[in-house]
Amino acid sequence: GDIALVDATRSWDVESFGQVSNITLKLPAEKLLALTDAPSDYCLQPFPRDDPNTRAVFAIIVALRDAIVAAPDVGWDDAYEDVLMHAISTLFVKSSSVSETSIREETLRRKAIAYIERNLLDPGLSTEHIAGELSVSVRTIQRLFNDNGLTPGRYILDRRIVVAGELLRSGEGPSKITDLAFSLGFNDLSHFTRVFRKKFGQSPTEFRD
């Protein structure tokens, strides 16, 4: 019955003990930002099951899930999403005033991430390129990521390794590991292999097999 919010644009790990089941929902960022001016304040800070609001929201999520499973062919339109978002809004503490600065920085961070995703395969992708695209200083881009314990370069590297894992798992990428590494913007196969092993605990070849 606990509910936790995570940011899908950032790296995170979840550890559980015993038998655990979960329901995963992907929430529209723009609608979430309309509910709270600082969604990052709530990330990975579980809403406990013994809170009345949490229990109510959990019950709505389960009811919607069961309804969709029972009638998968029904056109589940935006009205149901609005019901869900309205319920989730009760979890957030209403702030007395919206911080324009926090909204502006969050919007800029998401623009930076969107630019990274569009240019992830470009070996020349750098903090300088991102800053130039968004017409801000390099320091501004660094601060957007540093506030979350990352550097822009580290975020780019992590995303490339995650994509590499997805391609190896699906078999949709190049058949040769060298070609895969180069296609993801790596210029050094040994560096790619070392970073991949650190991320997944296996070499790319072992992971694919």
Phi, psi and omega in degrees: 000351176292150177235134179228142179254130176232153179265114184292347180271001181237157178281138179202158179232146176236132178240132180229161182232139181077194180278121183228135172240153181213160173244125181253127180240137175260114184264137177297126185302318184294327178284326177294320179294336177284343181270328181210141182280351182221068181299332180296337178295338184257352183296131179058026172245087190306139170275115189290147184294338182276359176276133182303319179297319179297316180299319181294314180296318179300317180297321179293317179300313180296319179297317179294319178301312181296323179293320180291319178297321182289330182221070185294339183273353179288144179284095180279098188272189184296340181299322180288324176296321179296322177299315180297313182294324178296320179295316181297330182300336180289346181281338186267139175286126181288126178275151183290333178211148180274128179279111179297325181296315182293323178294318181296317180292321178294320178296317180295319179298319180290327175294320178297316180294320178298319178295319178300314181298322180289335185240024186299330184273358179278115181296341180270004180300129184210171177300321179298319179295318180296314180299318179295320180296322183265001177059044176228174181281158176300321180299323179297315179296318179300318181295322180301324181269324181298330179299341181246021175077020181231161166254157177304319180297320179293321179297315180299315180299315181296318180296320180296321179292320177298316178297321177301316178298320179296319180292320178293321180293320183275341183077012184271350182273182176304147183288331179268136180299322179300314180296322179297314181300313181293325181291340180260014174092007178272137178256356184226113183296320181295323177295317178301313181297318181295315181291322179297315180297322179295326182282315189250353179078008179215159172287161177306318180295315178298319181297316180295316182292000000 
